[in-house]
Amino acid sequence: MQEEFPMIQIMDQNGKITDTSYIDQIDKSLVQQFYRQLICMRAFDQKAINLQRQGRLGTYPGFEGQEAAQVGSALALEEDDWMLPTYRDHAASITFGKSYNILSSWNGRVEGNLPPKGKNILPPSVPIATQLPIAAGIAMANKYKNSSQAVIAYFGDGATSEGDFHEGLNFASVFQAPVVFFNQNNQYAISTPIWKQMHSETIAQKSIAYEIPGIRIDGNDIFAAYFETKKALERARNGEGPSLIEAVTWRYGAHTTADDPTKYRNQKEENEKRRQNDPVTRLERFMKAYGFWDEKLAEQIKGEIKEEIDGAVKVLETMPPANVNDIYDYMFEKPTWTLEQQKEEYINHLRGER
């Protein structure tokens, strides 16, 4: 199956362009946009983990190592497209939404789930794969309205073992909905390696069952993520239906700050993958090899990013503590008796009464 779904790569591990048909589409402006956003997202992720370790942020799911897949695909979207991210896709939602609002959701603030004005971004999905049938539904609605808006839905490799994945792809396929299912195969569903959760050699091959295009890309190659997502979105806009993209990548850290990857993953392998395939290093190698590198500009960008992220943290820390009632009060118009009971029990627990 790997022969039928070969890994698409435009830039190799050394930063060399392997598919020269894209050369004319790669210019200084695009490369600098990629670089700025990649290092910005890495700095954001590291800051969030530091905040959690200092007790200033709740449990947080890092994405270090997956920046190219998220940034590249998000930059391929049009301004009014729809995005359905998961809890690990902050680089995608920040890139597309141009806002750091999402940070506050990890302190329980409802503001963190609201998209910036004019942006169609749904709250990050924590339940696995439940956003995929919704993505198909939004895309179907866009089609019925003759809208040119396309939809992108993110999910991990573990999500493809859930029923919602198959329901979402089936609906989208039957109704030829304009949606791109963007899988980030970071090769671990929490602590379970992919070979223990599925017998399929690839995730892209699952597209065969739904008669839709399926491709496998190098998820650490930002050029592949950008150009292949752009093609899939164009297919969607042209009425050619859904696509499945498998972006093969690697999560450097833990599933969340609540677990320890050294307990389930070989750290020697981890360090070697980082040395060879890091998405930021690869783009830097490309920039140096092709005359795009500017040391002074790189330092300037790092300074600007620090200021931006420090500003986002200040906003976060001026917010009042999360309101416990928010967990219960916005699920239904009128709360069910079970929710009322849960709320009462939890508030009693916080008071130390039980």
Short mmCIF file of C-alpha atoms in Angstrom, two decimals:
data_model
loop_
_atom_site.label_atom_id
_atom_site.label_comp_id
_atom_site.label_asym_id
_atom_site.label_seq_id
_atom_site.Cartn_x
_atom_site.Cartn_y
_atom_site.Cartn_z
CA MET A 1 0.00 0.00 0.00
CA GLN A 2 2.90 2.40 0.61
CA GLU A 3 3.69 2.03 -3.09
CA GLU A 4 0.14 3.02 -4.03
CA PHE A 5 0.23 5.94 -1.58
CA PRO A 6 3.82 7.20 -1.81
CA MET A 7 4.95 9.99 0.49
CA ILE A 8 4.75 13.30 -1.36
CA GLN A 9 7.73 15.52 -0.61
CA ILE A 10 8.73 18.83 -2.16
CA MET A 11 11.64 19.64 0.18
CA ASP A 12 13.86 16.90 1.61
CA GLN A 13 15.48 16.68 5.06
CA ASN A 14 18.47 18.71 3.86
CA GLY A 15 16.31 21.57 2.64
CA LYS A 16 16.75 20.66 -1.02
CA ILE A 17 13.77 21.06 -3.38
CA THR A 18 13.09 17.61 -4.81
CA ASP A 19 10.14 18.57 -7.02
CA THR A 20 11.30 21.46 -9.19
CA SER A 21 7.81 21.97 -10.70
CA TYR A 22 7.07 24.16 -7.64
CA ILE A 23 10.11 26.43 -7.97
CA ASP A 24 8.18 29.19 -9.76
CA GLN A 25 5.60 29.31 -6.95
CA ILE A 26 8.18 29.69 -4.18
CA ASP A 27 9.16 33.31 -3.62
CA LYS A 28 10.67 35.41 -0.85
CA SER A 29 7.33 36.57 0.51
CA LEU A 30 5.96 33.02 0.86
CA VAL A 31 9.14 31.67 2.43
CA GLN A 32 9.36 34.49 4.98
CA GLN A 33 5.67 33.99 5.84
CA PHE A 34 6.33 30.28 6.43
CA TYR A 35 9.42 30.94 8.54
CA ARG A 36 7.85 33.62 10.71
CA GLN A 37 4.82 31.49 11.48
CA LEU A 38 6.81 28.32 12.14
CA ILE A 39 9.10 29.90 14.71
CA CYS A 40 6.19 31.85 16.18
CA MET A 41 4.22 28.66 16.76
CA ARG A 42 7.21 26.89 18.26
CA ALA A 43 7.77 29.78 20.66
CA PHE A 44 4.06 29.81 21.56
CA ASP A 45 4.07 26.08 22.28
CA GLN A 46 7.17 26.28 24.46
CA LYS A 47 5.73 29.25 26.35
CA ALA A 48 2.45 27.41 27.00
CA ILE A 49 4.29 24.37 28.37
CA ASN A 50 6.41 26.62 30.61
CA LEU A 51 3.25 28.34 31.89
CA GLN A 52 1.70 24.98 32.72
CA ARG A 53 4.84 23.87 34.59
CA GLN A 54 4.73 27.11 36.60
CA GLY A 55 1.08 26.52 37.55
CA ARG A 56 -0.13 29.43 35.43
CA LEU A 57 -1.98 27.30 32.84
CA GLY A 58 -4.04 24.12 33.05
CA THR A 59 -3.21 20.83 31.35
CA TYR A 60 -1.90 21.57 27.86
CA PRO A 61 -1.41 19.41 24.71
CA GLY A 62 1.81 20.39 22.96
CA PHE A 63 2.31 20.21 19.19
CA GLU A 64 6.09 20.67 18.85
CA GLY A 65 7.22 18.80 15.71
CA GLN A 66 3.86 19.21 13.96
CA GLU A 67 4.18 22.93 13.11
CA ALA A 68 4.75 22.49 9.37
CA ALA A 69 1.63 20.34 8.86
CA GLN A 70 -0.56 22.81 10.74
CA VAL A 71 0.90 26.10 9.52
CA GLY A 72 1.23 24.98 5.90
CA SER A 73 -2.33 23.67 5.67
CA ALA A 74 -3.84 26.68 7.48
CA LEU A 75 -2.09 29.16 5.18
CA ALA A 76 -3.66 27.38 2.19
CA LEU A 77 -7.16 28.41 3.31
CA GLU A 78 -9.18 31.35 1.99
CA GLU A 79 -10.25 33.97 4.55
CA ASP A 80 -13.87 32.79 4.78
CA ASP A 81 -13.27 29.03 4.76
CA TRP A 82 -14.22 26.90 7.75
CA MET A 83 -11.79 25.22 10.17
CA LEU A 84 -12.57 22.46 12.67
CA PRO A 85 -9.46 21.89 14.82
CA THR A 86 -8.76 19.43 17.62
CA TYR A 87 -7.25 20.22 21.02
CA ARG A 88 -3.72 19.95 19.54
CA ASP A 89 -4.17 22.24 16.54
CA HIS A 90 -3.35 25.62 18.04
CA ALA A 91 -0.78 26.35 15.33
CA ALA A 92 -3.49 25.89 12.69
CA SER A 93 -6.13 27.95 14.48
CA ILE A 94 -3.72 30.77 15.44
CA THR A 95 -2.31 30.91 11.90
CA PHE A 96 -5.78 31.04 10.35
CA GLY A 97 -7.46 33.17 13.02
CA LYS A 98 -4.51 35.50 13.71
CA SER A 99 -5.40 35.46 17.40
CA TYR A 100 -3.99 33.92 20.60
CA ASN A 101 -7.47 33.65 22.22
CA ILE A 102 -7.17 29.89 22.32
CA LEU A 103 -4.62 30.11 25.15
CA SER A 104 -7.27 31.08 27.69
CA SER A 105 -9.34 27.96 26.99
CA TRP A 106 -6.66 25.99 28.86
CA ASN A 107 -7.52 28.02 31.94
CA GLY A 108 -11.21 27.25 31.49
CA ARG A 109 -12.16 30.63 30.03
CA VAL A 110 -15.00 30.46 27.49
CA GLU A 111 -13.35 33.26 25.49
CA GLY A 112 -10.78 30.72 24.37
CA ASN A 113 -13.41 28.88 22.37
CA LEU A 114 -14.64 31.93 20.48
CA PRO A 115 -13.22 32.59 17.00
CA PRO A 116 -11.98 36.07 16.10
CA LYS A 117 -14.62 38.22 14.43
CA GLY A 118 -15.21 37.20 10.80
CA LYS A 119 -13.47 33.83 11.17
CA ASN A 120 -15.21 30.46 10.87
CA ILE A 121 -13.33 28.40 13.44
CA LEU A 122 -15.18 25.93 15.66
CA PRO A 123 -14.05 25.31 19.27
CA PRO A 124 -11.24 22.73 19.43
CA SER A 125 -12.69 19.26 19.64
CA VAL A 126 -11.50 17.24 22.63
CA PRO A 127 -13.66 14.14 21.99
CA ILE A 128 -11.88 12.13 19.32
CA ALA A 129 -13.25 12.42 15.73
CA THR A 130 -16.63 13.90 16.69
CA GLN A 131 -15.88 16.99 14.60
CA LEU A 132 -15.65 15.00 11.36
CA PRO A 133 -19.38 14.38 10.71
CA ILE A 134 -19.93 18.05 11.66
CA ALA A 135 -17.34 19.09 9.08
CA ALA A 136 -19.19 17.05 6.46
CA GLY A 137 -22.45 18.71 7.49
CA ILE A 138 -21.04 22.24 7.25
CA ALA A 139 -19.59 21.41 3.84
CA MET A 140 -22.94 20.01 2.67
CA ALA A 141 -24.65 23.23 3.80
CA ASN A 142 -22.08 25.29 1.88
CA LYS A 143 -22.78 23.22 -1.20
CA TYR A 144 -26.57 23.68 -0.91
CA LYS A 145 -26.05 27.45 -0.58
CA ASN A 146 -23.80 27.51 -3.66
CA SER A 147 -21.10 29.00 -1.47
CA SER A 148 -17.46 28.89 -2.53
CA GLN A 149 -16.40 28.25 1.09
CA ALA A 150 -14.47 25.04 1.71
CA VAL A 151 -13.99 23.22 5.03
CA ILE A 152 -10.91 21.71 6.62
CA ALA A 153 -11.12 19.29 9.55
CA TYR A 154 -8.06 18.20 11.55
CA PHE A 155 -7.66 14.91 13.39
CA GLY A 156 -4.98 12.52 14.59
CA ASP A 157 -4.15 8.94 13.64
CA GLY A 158 -6.11 7.55 16.60
CA ALA A 159 -9.26 9.27 15.31
CA THR A 160 -9.29 7.04 12.24
CA SER A 161 -10.11 4.08 14.51
CA GLU A 162 -13.33 5.80 15.64
CA GLY A 163 -16.76 5.42 14.06
CA ASP A 164 -17.16 9.18 13.60
CA PHE A 165 -14.23 9.20 11.16
CA HIS A 166 -16.02 6.72 8.89
CA GLU A 167 -19.40 8.45 9.24
CA GLY A 168 -17.85 11.80 8.34
CA LEU A 169 -16.06 10.47 5.27
CA ASN A 170 -19.09 8.48 4.15
CA PHE A 171 -21.46 11.47 4.34
CA ALA A 172 -18.96 13.73 2.61
CA SER A 173 -18.41 11.15 -0.10
CA VAL A 174 -22.10 10.43 -0.74
CA PHE A 175 -22.94 14.14 -0.96
CA GLN A 176 -19.63 15.17 -2.59
CA ALA A 177 -19.20 17.80 0.11
CA PRO A 178 -16.42 20.42 -0.23
CA VAL A 179 -14.30 19.30 2.73
CA VAL A 180 -10.64 18.37 3.27
CA PHE A 181 -10.03 15.78 5.99
CA PHE A 182 -6.53 16.64 7.21
CA ASN A 183 -4.98 13.87 9.26
CA GLN A 184 -1.80 14.43 11.27
CA ASN A 185 -0.31 11.02 11.72
CA ASN A 186 2.07 11.68 14.61
CA GLN A 187 2.25 7.91 15.06
CA TYR A 188 0.95 7.75 18.62
CA ALA A 189 -2.63 7.78 19.91
CA ILE A 190 -1.73 9.04 23.40
CA SER A 191 0.79 6.26 24.24
CA THR A 192 -0.35 3.62 21.74
CA PRO A 193 1.85 3.31 18.63
CA ILE A 194 0.01 3.23 15.32
CA TRP A 195 0.94 -0.39 14.60
CA LYS A 196 -0.99 -1.46 17.69
CA GLN A 197 -4.19 0.38 16.77
CA MET A 198 -4.63 -0.43 13.07
CA HIS A 199 -3.57 -3.08 10.57
CA SER A 200 -3.53 -0.63 7.65
CA GLU A 201 -0.10 0.39 6.38
CA THR A 202 -1.27 3.96 5.73
CA ILE A 203 -4.16 6.20 6.67
CA ALA A 204 -4.44 7.60 3.15
CA GLN A 205 -5.53 4.19 1.84
CA LYS A 206 -8.73 4.48 3.89
CA SER A 207 -9.93 6.90 1.22
CA ILE A 208 -10.42 3.93 -1.14
CA ALA A 209 -13.49 2.76 0.79
CA TYR A 210 -15.16 6.11 0.16
CA GLU A 211 -14.02 6.56 -3.43
CA ILE A 212 -12.37 9.88 -2.68
CA PRO A 213 -8.82 11.12 -3.39
CA GLY A 214 -6.35 10.15 -0.68
CA ILE A 215 -2.75 11.33 -0.51
CA ARG A 216 0.17 10.85 1.87
CA ILE A 217 2.51 13.78 2.42
CA ASP A 218 5.65 14.47 4.41
CA GLY A 219 4.04 16.43 7.24
CA ASN A 220 7.35 18.02 8.25
CA ASP A 221 7.73 19.57 4.80
CA ILE A 222 5.84 22.85 4.91
CA PHE A 223 5.85 23.16 1.11
CA ALA A 224 4.10 19.79 0.73
CA ALA A 225 1.57 20.69 3.44
CA TYR A 226 0.80 24.05 1.81
CA PHE A 227 0.64 23.11 -1.86
CA GLU A 228 -1.17 19.77 -1.43
CA THR A 229 -3.79 21.29 0.88
CA LYS A 230 -4.28 24.11 -1.59
CA LYS A 231 -4.93 21.57 -4.36
CA ALA A 232 -7.44 19.65 -2.22
CA LEU A 233 -9.26 22.87 -1.30
CA GLU A 234 -9.45 23.85 -4.95
CA ARG A 235 -10.92 20.44 -5.80
CA ALA A 236 -13.52 21.03 -3.08
CA ARG A 237 -14.38 24.50 -4.40
CA ASN A 238 -14.66 23.18 -7.95
CA GLY A 239 -17.37 20.71 -6.94
CA GLU A 240 -15.08 17.67 -7.04
CA GLY A 241 -15.89 16.61 -3.48
CA PRO A 242 -13.88 15.68 -0.38
CA SER A 243 -10.24 14.61 -0.02
CA LEU A 244 -8.24 12.82 2.64
CA ILE A 245 -4.69 14.00 3.37
CA GLU A 246 -2.39 12.00 5.64
CA ALA A 247 0.44 14.21 6.87
CA VAL A 248 3.09 11.93 8.36
CA THR A 249 4.77 13.74 11.22
CA TRP A 250 6.08 13.22 14.76
CA ARG A 251 5.06 14.68 18.11
CA TYR A 252 8.22 15.46 20.09
CA GLY A 253 6.72 15.76 23.53
CA ALA A 254 4.03 14.18 25.64
CA HIS A 255 0.41 13.67 24.60
CA THR A 256 -0.37 16.36 27.18
CA THR A 257 1.54 17.84 30.08
CA ALA A 258 -0.14 15.12 32.17
CA ASP A 259 1.89 12.20 30.78
CA ASP A 260 5.53 11.17 30.33
CA PRO A 261 6.60 10.01 26.82
CA THR A 262 9.78 8.40 28.16
CA LYS A 263 7.53 5.68 29.59
CA TYR A 264 6.29 4.54 26.17
CA ARG A 265 8.75 5.85 23.54
CA ASN A 266 12.40 5.29 22.74
CA GLN A 267 14.16 8.60 23.40
CA LYS A 268 17.10 7.71 21.14
CA GLU A 269 14.66 7.35 18.22
CA GLU A 270 13.00 10.60 19.27
CA ASN A 271 16.29 12.53 19.23
CA GLU A 272 17.26 11.08 15.84
CA LYS A 273 13.92 12.03 14.26
CA ARG A 274 14.32 15.52 15.63
CA ARG A 275 17.86 15.85 14.28
CA GLN A 276 16.87 14.71 10.79
CA ASN A 277 13.32 15.92 10.25
CA ASP A 278 12.63 18.98 12.35
CA PRO A 279 10.32 21.23 10.27
CA VAL A 280 11.91 24.49 11.42
CA THR A 281 15.48 23.30 10.82
CA ARG A 282 14.54 21.99 7.38
CA LEU A 283 13.12 25.33 6.30
CA GLU A 284 16.23 27.12 7.63
CA ARG A 285 18.43 24.72 5.61
CA PHE A 286 16.33 25.50 2.53
CA MET A 287 16.57 29.27 3.11
CA LYS A 288 20.35 29.12 3.48
CA ALA A 289 20.76 26.92 0.40
CA TYR A 290 18.51 28.98 -1.90
CA GLY A 291 19.49 32.50 -0.87
CA PHE A 292 16.46 33.34 1.30
CA TRP A 293 18.30 33.47 4.65
CA ASP A 294 18.62 36.86 6.35
CA GLU A 295 20.22 36.67 9.82
CA LYS A 296 19.21 40.20 10.74
CA LEU A 297 15.59 39.61 9.73
CA ALA A 298 15.49 36.31 11.64
CA GLU A 299 16.59 38.10 14.84
CA GLN A 300 14.07 40.87 14.22
CA ILE A 301 11.25 38.33 13.76
CA LYS A 302 12.20 36.55 16.98
CA GLY A 303 12.01 39.84 18.86
CA GLU A 304 8.59 40.65 17.41
CA ILE A 305 7.29 37.19 18.25
CA LYS A 306 8.46 37.43 21.86
CA GLU A 307 6.62 40.71 22.22
CA GLU A 308 3.43 39.25 20.67
CA ILE A 309 3.41 36.17 22.88
CA ASP A 310 4.26 38.09 26.05
CA GLY A 311 1.31 40.35 25.20
CA ALA A 312 -0.98 37.32 24.83
CA VAL A 313 0.14 36.03 28.25
CA LYS A 314 -0.58 39.42 29.83
CA VAL A 315 -4.12 39.33 28.41
CA LEU A 316 -4.53 35.78 29.75
CA GLU A 317 -3.39 36.75 33.23
CA THR A 318 -5.68 39.77 33.49
CA MET A 319 -8.73 37.53 33.04
CA PRO A 320 -10.69 36.57 36.16
CA PRO A 321 -10.73 32.91 37.21
CA ALA A 322 -13.01 30.66 35.16
CA ASN A 323 -16.63 30.50 36.28
CA VAL A 324 -17.45 26.92 37.32
CA ASN A 325 -21.06 27.39 36.16
CA ASP A 326 -19.85 27.79 32.57
CA ILE A 327 -19.18 24.05 32.35
CA TYR A 328 -22.83 23.27 32.96
CA ASP A 329 -24.92 26.25 31.88
CA TYR A 330 -24.38 26.34 28.13
CA MET A 331 -24.89 22.71 27.10
CA PHE A 332 -28.67 22.97 26.65
CA GLU A 333 -31.23 25.79 26.75
CA LYS A 334 -32.64 24.17 29.89
CA PRO A 335 -30.26 21.94 31.87
CA THR A 336 -31.20 18.29 32.30
CA TRP A 337 -31.63 16.89 35.82
CA THR A 338 -28.40 14.95 35.41
CA LEU A 339 -26.45 18.14 34.69
CA GLU A 340 -28.10 19.92 37.61
CA GLN A 341 -27.12 17.03 39.88
CA GLN A 342 -23.53 17.01 38.59
CA LYS A 343 -23.26 20.77 39.06
CA GLU A 344 -24.55 20.60 42.63
CA GLU A 345 -22.18 17.77 43.52
CA TYR A 346 -19.19 19.57 42.02
CA ILE A 347 -19.93 22.87 43.74
CA ASN A 348 -20.33 21.01 47.04
CA HIS A 349 -16.96 19.36 46.38
CA LEU A 350 -15.32 22.76 45.81
CA ARG A 351 -16.81 23.98 49.09
CA GLY A 352 -15.30 20.98 50.82
CA GLU A 353 -18.70 19.65 51.75
CA ARG A 354 -18.15 16.25 50.14
#
